[in-house]
Each structure stands twice: as C-alpha cells, then as structure tokens.
Amino acid sequence: MRRGFTATRDAVVVTVPTRGEVARMYDGIAVEYDRSRNRPWPEVVEFARSLPPRTLVADLGCGGGRHAQVFAAEDRRVVGVDASSRLLEIARRKIPKATFVRGDLCGLPLRESTFPAAAAVATIHHLPSERERLAAMREINRILRPGGTALMTVWSLLQESEEKTRGARPAGSDPRDVWVPWRAGGGEVQRFYHLFDEGELPALISTAGLRVTKYFRSADNYVAVAEKHGEHLGVDRGIPG
C-alpha cells in the first residue's frame, strides 16, 4: 500500500545541507555505497539500448559508475560527472575507457549543445532547494543537443514500504525534505533527500524548457524521459572538454 511519507520529528533543529556537504557525505561512504549499488536500473538498460551506437551520453551524478558500465557495455560513449571525488576514483577504475570529471549539477563542466543523451538517475532529489533543482534541470537542457533526450529519476513522497526511509528525520521546513540514515561500517551517516510529489518532476522539466515524452512511476521512484526542442543533429563524434 502506498502511503504518504512522514519523517520522525523530535526536539533537534535540523536544516537542509549545502551541495558541498552532500558531496562530502558521499565521499565518506563511497566504498560501502558503491558495494551496495551493483544492479543497474532496468529503465537505464532500456534507455541505453534505445540510443544509436556510439552515442555520447552524459551520466550526471554517476557515482561509482554503475550505470556508466551499462552505457559502455551497449557501445555508447560515456562522460560521467559527480561531485564526489572518491566515487569518481571508483568509477575510473571500473570503466577506464569512459571519461569522468568532478562537477556540480548546477554548473556542469560540459559544453553547450554537445550531448545527444543524458541520464540523471537518483541524483536530482539530493539537491537541497527548488532553485538548485531547477538550475540542474536547466543545465541538462543546456548540454543537450537539439532533439536530444534525457532520462531522470527521483524518489517519490509516496512509498510502497517504509524500509528505505526508516528512521528518517525532517530537514528544514518543507515536509518533503528529509534526512535518511545510511548505516554501514558500524556507523550512521545522514543523507539528504527531497521527496517528489506526483507531477512535480514533469513540472520542473517543463519549467526548464524541456518536453516530457514519458513519465511513470516505478516502485518508489518517478521516472521521466525528456526531449530538447529542435531537430536532432545526429550523434556527436567529439569528446567535450
């Protein structure tokens, strides 16, 4: 049964983090986190297979390279971007033929109108404000070529079960902003999430100037495929700088 998520409230005052704090948190759990993220999302596999051979793909928030591996295995050329330097080290070891760069979703270190395809899987929901989430979506629009497509996923406010969000606490005044505990190596680290309402992701995509071509719910996530307006110019053969 799907239910509205409610964080446990107590007397401790909690606030949303900065993007830098989110990145440092993932640096601290990089090894354990990567070990727990081995299976690719089926939506990513389907998206990768829909792209022409040698398509240049931006994997945004690539982490340890779980989905960069999928794109590379399907003969797609990958540029992975993440704010965590330790996760990028892991990704480089896994997929030496791909390109990985450290960067911020709200200011991607990638050229304008370069990528026929992009993916931002389970990453936009870590951005701590609506302004930053919109900035990231506009950056996706900026780097896509006309006619390019992007796959995006976020956690839903409505959860099938309480397992993923057990022990979560509120972060700031928005009830959709929460700290979710990560337990590994005998310790606990708090991860920030903005949980999305139904319709919030497509509204964000449209506001950023992209067109939603597919939108659906998959388990506890909302999944969208968006397209940049304009005629598709074909597969890019150059590597962005």
PDB file of C-alpha atoms in Angstrom:
ATOM      1  CA  MET A   1       0.000   0.000   0.000  1.00  0.00           C
ATOM      2  CA  ARG A   2       1.345   3.408  -0.933  1.00  0.00           C
ATOM      3  CA  ARG A   3       1.440   5.906   1.857  1.00  0.00           C
ATOM      4  CA  GLY A   4       2.432   9.494   2.382  1.00  0.00           C
ATOM      5  CA  PHE A   5       5.862   9.664   3.956  1.00  0.00           C
ATOM      6  CA  THR A   6       6.148  11.280   7.384  1.00  0.00           C
ATOM      7  CA  ALA A   7       9.530  11.866   8.993  1.00  0.00           C
ATOM      8  CA  THR A   8      10.064  11.338  12.700  1.00  0.00           C
ATOM      9  CA  ARG A   9      10.130  14.692  14.457  1.00  0.00           C
ATOM     10  CA  ASP A  10      11.936  15.462  17.683  1.00  0.00           C
ATOM     11  CA  ALA A  11      13.322  18.456  19.544  1.00  0.00           C
ATOM     12  CA  VAL A  12      16.503  18.670  17.438  1.00  0.00           C
ATOM     13  CA  VAL A  13      16.541  21.515  14.924  1.00  0.00           C
ATOM     14  CA  VAL A  14      17.680  20.259  11.523  1.00  0.00           C
ATOM     15  CA  THR A  15      18.328  22.180   8.325  1.00  0.00           C
ATOM     16  CA  VAL A  16      19.000  21.398   4.692  1.00  0.00           C
ATOM     17  CA  PRO A  17      22.655  20.908   3.692  1.00  0.00           C
ATOM     18  CA  THR A  18      24.725  22.700   1.089  1.00  0.00           C
ATOM     19  CA  ARG A  19      25.642  20.867  -2.118  1.00  0.00           C
ATOM     20  CA  GLY A  20      29.227  20.691  -0.857  1.00  0.00           C
ATOM     21  CA  GLU A  21      28.088  18.957   2.315  1.00  0.00           C
ATOM     22  CA  VAL A  22      26.136  16.411   0.244  1.00  0.00           C
ATOM     23  CA  ALA A  23      29.279  15.664  -1.792  1.00  0.00           C
ATOM     24  CA  ARG A  24      31.445  15.275   1.324  1.00  0.00           C
ATOM     25  CA  MET A  25      28.884  12.904   2.813  1.00  0.00           C
ATOM     26  CA  TYR A  26      29.177  10.636  -0.238  1.00  0.00           C
ATOM     27  CA  ASP A  27      32.976  10.845  -0.065  1.00  0.00           C
ATOM     28  CA  GLY A  28      32.703   9.433   3.448  1.00  0.00           C
ATOM     29  CA  ILE A  29      30.613   6.395   2.469  1.00  0.00           C
ATOM     30  CA  ALA A  30      31.923   5.923  -1.096  1.00  0.00           C
ATOM     31  CA  VAL A  31      33.293   2.381  -0.778  1.00  0.00           C
ATOM     32  CA  GLU A  32      30.336   0.953   1.150  1.00  0.00           C
ATOM     33  CA  TYR A  33      27.833   2.796  -1.018  1.00  0.00           C
ATOM     34  CA  ASP A  34      29.353   1.524  -4.258  1.00  0.00           C
ATOM     35  CA  ARG A  35      29.367  -2.059  -2.981  1.00  0.00           C
ATOM     36  CA  SER A  36      25.634  -1.824  -2.337  1.00  0.00           C
ATOM     37  CA  ARG A  37      24.841  -0.459  -5.809  1.00  0.00           C
ATOM     38  CA  ASN A  38      25.649  -3.287  -8.208  1.00  0.00           C
ATOM     39  CA  ARG A  39      22.433  -3.861 -10.120  1.00  0.00           C
ATOM     40  CA  PRO A  40      21.557  -1.396 -12.887  1.00  0.00           C
ATOM     41  CA  TRP A  41      18.085   0.058 -13.081  1.00  0.00           C
ATOM     42  CA  PRO A  42      16.029  -1.620 -15.843  1.00  0.00           C
ATOM     43  CA  GLU A  43      14.931   1.823 -17.017  1.00  0.00           C
ATOM     44  CA  VAL A  44      18.586   2.720 -17.653  1.00  0.00           C
ATOM     45  CA  VAL A  45      19.192  -0.501 -19.589  1.00  0.00           C
ATOM     46  CA  GLU A  46      16.132   0.214 -21.743  1.00  0.00           C
ATOM     47  CA  PHE A  47      17.219   3.824 -22.294  1.00  0.00           C
ATOM     48  CA  ALA A  48      20.769   2.788 -23.240  1.00  0.00           C
ATOM     49  CA  ARG A  49      19.500   0.273 -25.769  1.00  0.00           C
ATOM     50  CA  SER A  50      17.253   2.903 -27.351  1.00  0.00           C
ATOM     51  CA  LEU A  51      20.284   5.026 -28.316  1.00  0.00           C
ATOM     52  CA  PRO A  52      22.202   4.616 -31.607  1.00  0.00           C
ATOM     53  CA  PRO A  53      25.680   3.021 -31.423  1.00  0.00           C
ATOM     54  CA  ARG A  54      28.492   5.335 -30.298  1.00  0.00           C
ATOM     55  CA  THR A  55      26.043   7.903 -28.911  1.00  0.00           C
ATOM     56  CA  LEU A  56      27.712  10.315 -26.492  1.00  0.00           C
ATOM     57  CA  VAL A  57      25.942  10.114 -23.107  1.00  0.00           C
ATOM     58  CA  ALA A  58      26.329  12.354 -20.062  1.00  0.00           C
ATOM     59  CA  ASP A  59      25.860  10.302 -16.879  1.00  0.00           C
ATOM     60  CA  LEU A  60      25.088  13.020 -14.331  1.00  0.00           C
ATOM     61  CA  GLY A  61      25.582  12.039 -10.719  1.00  0.00           C
ATOM     62  CA  CYS A  62      27.338   8.917 -11.966  1.00  0.00           C
ATOM     63  CA  GLY A  63      28.567   7.780  -8.545  1.00  0.00           C
ATOM     64  CA  GLY A  64      30.802   4.732  -8.757  1.00  0.00           C
ATOM     65  CA  GLY A  65      29.887   4.079 -12.387  1.00  0.00           C
ATOM     66  CA  ARG A  66      27.064   1.563 -12.027  1.00  0.00           C
ATOM     67  CA  HIS A  67      25.138   2.969 -14.980  1.00  0.00           C
ATOM     68  CA  ALA A  68      28.175   4.206 -16.882  1.00  0.00           C
ATOM     69  CA  GLN A  69      29.001   0.494 -17.144  1.00  0.00           C
ATOM     70  CA  VAL A  70      25.625  -0.110 -18.784  1.00  0.00           C
ATOM     71  CA  PHE A  71      26.147   2.622 -21.378  1.00  0.00           C
ATOM     72  CA  ALA A  72      29.705   1.455 -22.100  1.00  0.00           C
ATOM     73  CA  ALA A  73      28.577  -2.166 -22.468  1.00  0.00           C
ATOM     74  CA  GLU A  74      25.983  -1.064 -25.021  1.00  0.00           C
ATOM     75  CA  ASP A  75      28.743   0.614 -27.082  1.00  0.00           C
ATOM     76  CA  ARG A  76      27.762   4.130 -26.039  1.00  0.00           C
ATOM     77  CA  ARG A  77      30.444   6.701 -25.199  1.00  0.00           C
ATOM     78  CA  VAL A  78      30.159   7.967 -21.640  1.00  0.00           C
ATOM     79  CA  VAL A  79      31.128  11.127 -19.819  1.00  0.00           C
ATOM     80  CA  GLY A  80      30.351  10.742 -16.118  1.00  0.00           C
ATOM     81  CA  VAL A  81      30.017  13.708 -13.776  1.00  0.00           C
ATOM     82  CA  ASP A  82      29.821  13.563  -9.988  1.00  0.00           C
ATOM     83  CA  ALA A  83      30.573  15.876  -7.067  1.00  0.00           C
ATOM     84  CA  SER A  84      32.192  13.091  -5.018  1.00  0.00           C
ATOM     85  CA  SER A  85      35.876  12.675  -5.839  1.00  0.00           C
ATOM     86  CA  ARG A  86      36.041   9.288  -4.088  1.00  0.00           C
ATOM     87  CA  LEU A  87      33.146   7.852  -6.086  1.00  0.00           C
ATOM     88  CA  LEU A  88      34.792   9.106  -9.269  1.00  0.00           C
ATOM     89  CA  GLU A  89      38.007   7.258  -8.351  1.00  0.00           C
ATOM     90  CA  ILE A  90      35.975   4.052  -8.127  1.00  0.00           C
ATOM     91  CA  ALA A  91      34.259   4.736 -11.449  1.00  0.00           C
ATOM     92  CA  ARG A  92      37.560   5.362 -13.243  1.00  0.00           C
ATOM     93  CA  ARG A  93      38.919   2.019 -12.062  1.00  0.00           C
ATOM     94  CA  LYS A  94      35.809   0.186 -13.249  1.00  0.00           C
ATOM     95  CA  ILE A  95      35.488   1.796 -16.685  1.00  0.00           C
ATOM     96  CA  PRO A  96      38.871   3.094 -17.873  1.00  0.00           C
ATOM     97  CA  LYS A  97      37.606   3.797 -21.390  1.00  0.00           C
ATOM     98  CA  ALA A  98      34.987   6.272 -20.137  1.00  0.00           C
ATOM     99  CA  THR A  99      35.645   9.898 -19.200  1.00  0.00           C
ATOM    100  CA  PHE A 100      34.890  11.039 -15.640  1.00  0.00           C
ATOM    101  CA  VAL A 101      35.010  14.597 -14.352  1.00  0.00           C
ATOM    102  CA  ARG A 102      34.239  16.166 -10.995  1.00  0.00           C
ATOM    103  CA  GLY A 103      31.486  18.714 -11.254  1.00  0.00           C
ATOM    104  CA  ASP A 104      28.348  20.332  -9.909  1.00  0.00           C
ATOM    105  CA  LEU A 105      24.922  19.528 -11.325  1.00  0.00           C
ATOM    106  CA  CYS A 106      24.002  23.194 -11.053  1.00  0.00           C
ATOM    107  CA  GLY A 107      27.018  24.243 -13.167  1.00  0.00           C
ATOM    108  CA  LEU A 108      28.084  21.309 -15.305  1.00  0.00           C
ATOM    109  CA  PRO A 109      31.661  21.409 -16.680  1.00  0.00           C
ATOM    110  CA  LEU A 110      30.365  20.380 -20.115  1.00  0.00           C
ATOM    111  CA  ARG A 111      29.927  22.261 -23.373  1.00  0.00           C
ATOM    112  CA  GLU A 112      26.582  23.574 -24.533  1.00  0.00           C
ATOM    113  CA  SER A 113      24.529  21.531 -27.034  1.00  0.00           C
ATOM    114  CA  THR A 114      27.052  18.670 -27.052  1.00  0.00           C
ATOM    115  CA  PHE A 115      25.210  15.556 -25.871  1.00  0.00           C
ATOM    116  CA  PRO A 116      22.544  13.628 -27.785  1.00  0.00           C
ATOM    117  CA  ALA A 117      21.651  11.887 -24.495  1.00  0.00           C
ATOM    118  CA  ALA A 118      21.928  12.347 -20.739  1.00  0.00           C
ATOM    119  CA  ALA A 119      20.888  10.487 -17.611  1.00  0.00           C
ATOM    120  CA  ALA A 120      20.374  11.819 -14.093  1.00  0.00           C
ATOM    121  CA  VAL A 121      19.397   8.751 -12.085  1.00  0.00           C
ATOM    122  CA  ALA A 122      18.641   9.177  -8.368  1.00  0.00           C
ATOM    123  CA  THR A 123      20.569  12.431  -8.164  1.00  0.00           C
ATOM    124  CA  ILE A 124      18.309  15.489  -8.558  1.00  0.00           C
ATOM    125  CA  HIS A 125      16.496  14.588  -5.328  1.00  0.00           C
ATOM    126  CA  HIS A 126      19.751  15.241  -3.408  1.00  0.00           C
ATOM    127  CA  LEU A 127      19.731  18.942  -4.343  1.00  0.00           C
ATOM    128  CA  PRO A 128      18.599  20.935  -1.305  1.00  0.00           C
ATOM    129  CA  SER A 129      16.368  23.634  -2.821  1.00  0.00           C
ATOM    130  CA  GLU A 130      13.856  24.137  -5.599  1.00  0.00           C
ATOM    131  CA  ARG A 131      16.119  26.814  -7.070  1.00  0.00           C
ATOM    132  CA  GLU A 132      19.015  24.353  -7.289  1.00  0.00           C
ATOM    133  CA  ARG A 133      16.864  21.572  -8.714  1.00  0.00           C
ATOM    134  CA  LEU A 134      15.637  23.925 -11.436  1.00  0.00           C
ATOM    135  CA  ALA A 135      19.211  25.097 -12.093  1.00  0.00           C
ATOM    136  CA  ALA A 136      20.300  21.478 -12.580  1.00  0.00           C
ATOM    137  CA  MET A 137      17.414  20.823 -14.960  1.00  0.00           C
ATOM    138  CA  ARG A 138      18.345  23.907 -16.967  1.00  0.00           C
ATOM    139  CA  GLU A 139      21.924  22.645 -17.136  1.00  0.00           C
ATOM    140  CA  ILE A 140      20.642  19.379 -18.599  1.00  0.00           C
ATOM    141  CA  ASN A 141      18.768  21.401 -21.202  1.00  0.00           C
ATOM    142  CA  ARG A 142      21.912  23.428 -21.931  1.00  0.00           C
ATOM    143  CA  ILE A 143      24.216  20.461 -22.593  1.00  0.00           C
ATOM    144  CA  LEU A 144      21.715  18.502 -24.711  1.00  0.00           C
ATOM    145  CA  ARG A 145      21.791  18.826 -28.472  1.00  0.00           C
ATOM    146  CA  PRO A 146      18.536  19.845 -30.196  1.00  0.00           C
ATOM    147  CA  GLY A 147      16.353  16.754 -30.247  1.00  0.00           C
ATOM    148  CA  GLY A 148      18.463  15.138 -27.508  1.00  0.00           C
ATOM    149  CA  THR A 149      16.856  13.065 -24.763  1.00  0.00           C
ATOM    150  CA  ALA A 150      17.395  12.730 -21.035  1.00  0.00           C
ATOM    151  CA  LEU A 151      16.349  10.081 -18.519  1.00  0.00           C
ATOM    152  CA  MET A 152      15.676  11.301 -14.977  1.00  0.00           C
ATOM    153  CA  THR A 153      14.545   9.562 -11.793  1.00  0.00           C
ATOM    154  CA  VAL A 154      13.690  10.826  -8.300  1.00  0.00           C
ATOM    155  CA  TRP A 155      12.360   9.352  -5.072  1.00  0.00           C
ATOM    156  CA  SER A 156       8.627   9.657  -4.531  1.00  0.00           C
ATOM    157  CA  LEU A 157       6.943  11.118  -1.465  1.00  0.00           C
ATOM    158  CA  LEU A 158       4.604   8.117  -1.630  1.00  0.00           C
ATOM    159  CA  GLN A 159       6.468   4.964  -0.679  1.00  0.00           C
ATOM    160  CA  GLU A 160       5.464   1.331  -1.207  1.00  0.00           C
ATOM    161  CA  SER A 161       7.044   0.465   2.159  1.00  0.00           C
ATOM    162  CA  GLU A 162       8.881   2.216   4.964  1.00  0.00           C
ATOM    163  CA  GLU A 163      12.107   0.225   4.512  1.00  0.00           C
ATOM    164  CA  LYS A 164      14.065   2.847   2.530  1.00  0.00           C
ATOM    165  CA  THR A 165      13.067   5.756   4.751  1.00  0.00           C
ATOM    166  CA  ARG A 166      13.030   4.064   8.156  1.00  0.00           C
ATOM    167  CA  GLY A 167      14.458   6.367  10.789  1.00  0.00           C
ATOM    168  CA  ALA A 168      14.269   9.450   8.559  1.00  0.00           C
ATOM    169  CA  ARG A 169      14.093  12.898  10.117  1.00  0.00           C
ATOM    170  CA  PRO A 170      12.857  16.225   8.763  1.00  0.00           C
ATOM    171  CA  ALA A 171      15.282  18.646   7.147  1.00  0.00           C
ATOM    172  CA  GLY A 172      14.068  22.220   7.329  1.00  0.00           C
ATOM    173  CA  SER A 173      10.504  23.460   6.991  1.00  0.00           C
ATOM    174  CA  ASP A 174       9.423  21.579   3.837  1.00  0.00           C
ATOM    175  CA  PRO A 175       7.944  18.208   4.897  1.00  0.00           C
ATOM    176  CA  ARG A 176       9.267  16.700   1.653  1.00  0.00           C
ATOM    177  CA  ASP A 177      12.872  17.414   2.725  1.00  0.00           C
ATOM    178  CA  VAL A 178      14.290  14.639   4.895  1.00  0.00           C
ATOM    179  CA  TRP A 179      17.471  13.126   6.280  1.00  0.00           C
ATOM    180  CA  VAL A 180      17.600   9.381   5.605  1.00  0.00           C
ATOM    181  CA  PRO A 181      20.168   7.354   7.602  1.00  0.00           C
ATOM    182  CA  TRP A 182      22.799   5.265   5.835  1.00  0.00           C
ATOM    183  CA  ARG A 183      24.156   2.516   8.056  1.00  0.00           C
ATOM    184  CA  ALA A 184      27.442   0.886   7.076  1.00  0.00           C
ATOM    185  CA  GLY A 185      30.780   0.034   8.670  1.00  0.00           C
ATOM    186  CA  GLY A 186      29.347   0.212  12.154  1.00  0.00           C
ATOM    187  CA  GLY A 187      28.317   3.858  11.797  1.00  0.00           C
ATOM    188  CA  GLU A 188      25.475   6.008  10.550  1.00  0.00           C
ATOM    189  CA  VAL A 189      25.546   8.856   8.046  1.00  0.00           C
ATOM    190  CA  GLN A 190      22.589  11.089   7.213  1.00  0.00           C
ATOM    191  CA  ARG A 191      21.734  11.520   3.520  1.00  0.00           C
ATOM    192  CA  PHE A 192      19.551  14.401   2.331  1.00  0.00           C
ATOM    193  CA  TYR A 193      16.561  13.763   0.055  1.00  0.00           C
ATOM    194  CA  HIS A 194      13.842  15.926  -1.396  1.00  0.00           C
ATOM    195  CA  LEU A 195      10.896  13.557  -1.917  1.00  0.00           C
ATOM    196  CA  PHE A 196       8.875  14.468  -5.000  1.00  0.00           C
ATOM    197  CA  ASP A 197       5.113  14.904  -5.203  1.00  0.00           C
ATOM    198  CA  GLU A 198       3.162  13.430  -8.096  1.00  0.00           C
ATOM    199  CA  GLY A 199       3.583  15.811 -11.050  1.00  0.00           C
ATOM    200  CA  GLU A 200       6.476  17.750  -9.506  1.00  0.00           C
ATOM    201  CA  LEU A 201       9.162  16.249 -11.753  1.00  0.00           C
ATOM    202  CA  PRO A 202       7.372  16.902 -15.087  1.00  0.00           C
ATOM    203  CA  ALA A 203       6.590  20.454 -13.937  1.00  0.00           C
ATOM    204  CA  LEU A 204      10.283  21.005 -13.186  1.00  0.00           C
ATOM    205  CA  ILE A 205      11.260  19.604 -16.589  1.00  0.00           C
ATOM    206  CA  SER A 206       8.788  21.841 -18.408  1.00  0.00           C
ATOM    207  CA  THR A 207       9.865  24.952 -16.490  1.00  0.00           C
ATOM    208  CA  ALA A 208      13.461  24.258 -17.579  1.00  0.00           C
ATOM    209  CA  GLY A 209      12.360  24.299 -21.230  1.00  0.00           C
ATOM    210  CA  LEU A 210      12.356  20.566 -21.940  1.00  0.00           C
ATOM    211  CA  ARG A 211       9.438  18.484 -23.201  1.00  0.00           C
ATOM    212  CA  VAL A 212       8.296  15.419 -21.263  1.00  0.00           C
ATOM    213  CA  THR A 213       7.899  12.443 -23.613  1.00  0.00           C
ATOM    214  CA  LYS A 214       7.412   9.731 -20.994  1.00  0.00           C
ATOM    215  CA  TYR A 215       6.521   9.821 -17.303  1.00  0.00           C
ATOM    216  CA  PHE A 216       5.636   6.973 -14.978  1.00  0.00           C
ATOM    217  CA  ARG A 217       6.061   5.568 -11.508  1.00  0.00           C
ATOM    218  CA  SER A 218       8.444   2.653 -10.905  1.00  0.00           C
ATOM    219  CA  ALA A 219       8.297   1.246  -7.365  1.00  0.00           C
ATOM    220  CA  ASP A 220       9.235   4.173  -5.073  1.00  0.00           C
ATOM    221  CA  ASN A 221      10.504   6.399  -7.892  1.00  0.00           C
ATOM    222  CA  TYR A 222       9.159   8.736 -10.523  1.00  0.00           C
ATOM    223  CA  VAL A 223      10.798   8.266 -13.918  1.00  0.00           C
ATOM    224  CA  ALA A 224      10.751  10.736 -16.795  1.00  0.00           C
ATOM    225  CA  VAL A 225      12.220  10.934 -20.277  1.00  0.00           C
ATOM    226  CA  ALA A 226      12.503  14.454 -21.658  1.00  0.00           C
ATOM    227  CA  GLU A 227      13.483  15.901 -25.017  1.00  0.00           C
ATOM    228  CA  LYS A 228      15.131  19.154 -26.010  1.00  0.00           C
ATOM    229  CA  HIS A 229      13.194  21.088 -28.605  1.00  0.00           C
ATOM    230  CA  GLY A 230      14.571  21.252 -32.123  1.00  0.00           C
ATOM    231  CA  GLU A 231      15.692  18.955 -34.881  1.00  0.00           C
ATOM    232  CA  HIS A 232      18.077  16.165 -33.871  1.00  0.00           C
ATOM    233  CA  LEU A 233      21.518  16.862 -35.341  1.00  0.00           C
ATOM    234  CA  GLY A 234      22.801  13.275 -35.169  1.00  0.00           C
ATOM    235  CA  VAL A 235      25.373  11.546 -32.988  1.00  0.00           C
ATOM    236  CA  ASP A 236      28.204  13.750 -31.812  1.00  0.00           C
ATOM    237  CA  ARG A 237      31.676  12.383 -32.560  1.00  0.00           C
ATOM    238  CA  GLY A 238      33.709  14.808 -30.461  1.00  0.00           C
ATOM    239  CA  ILE A 239      34.616  14.468 -26.802  1.00  0.00           C
ATOM    240  CA  PRO A 240      33.575  17.504 -24.730  1.00  0.00           C
ATOM    241  CA  GLY A 241      36.106  19.462 -22.764  1.00  0.00           C
TER     242      GLY A 241
END
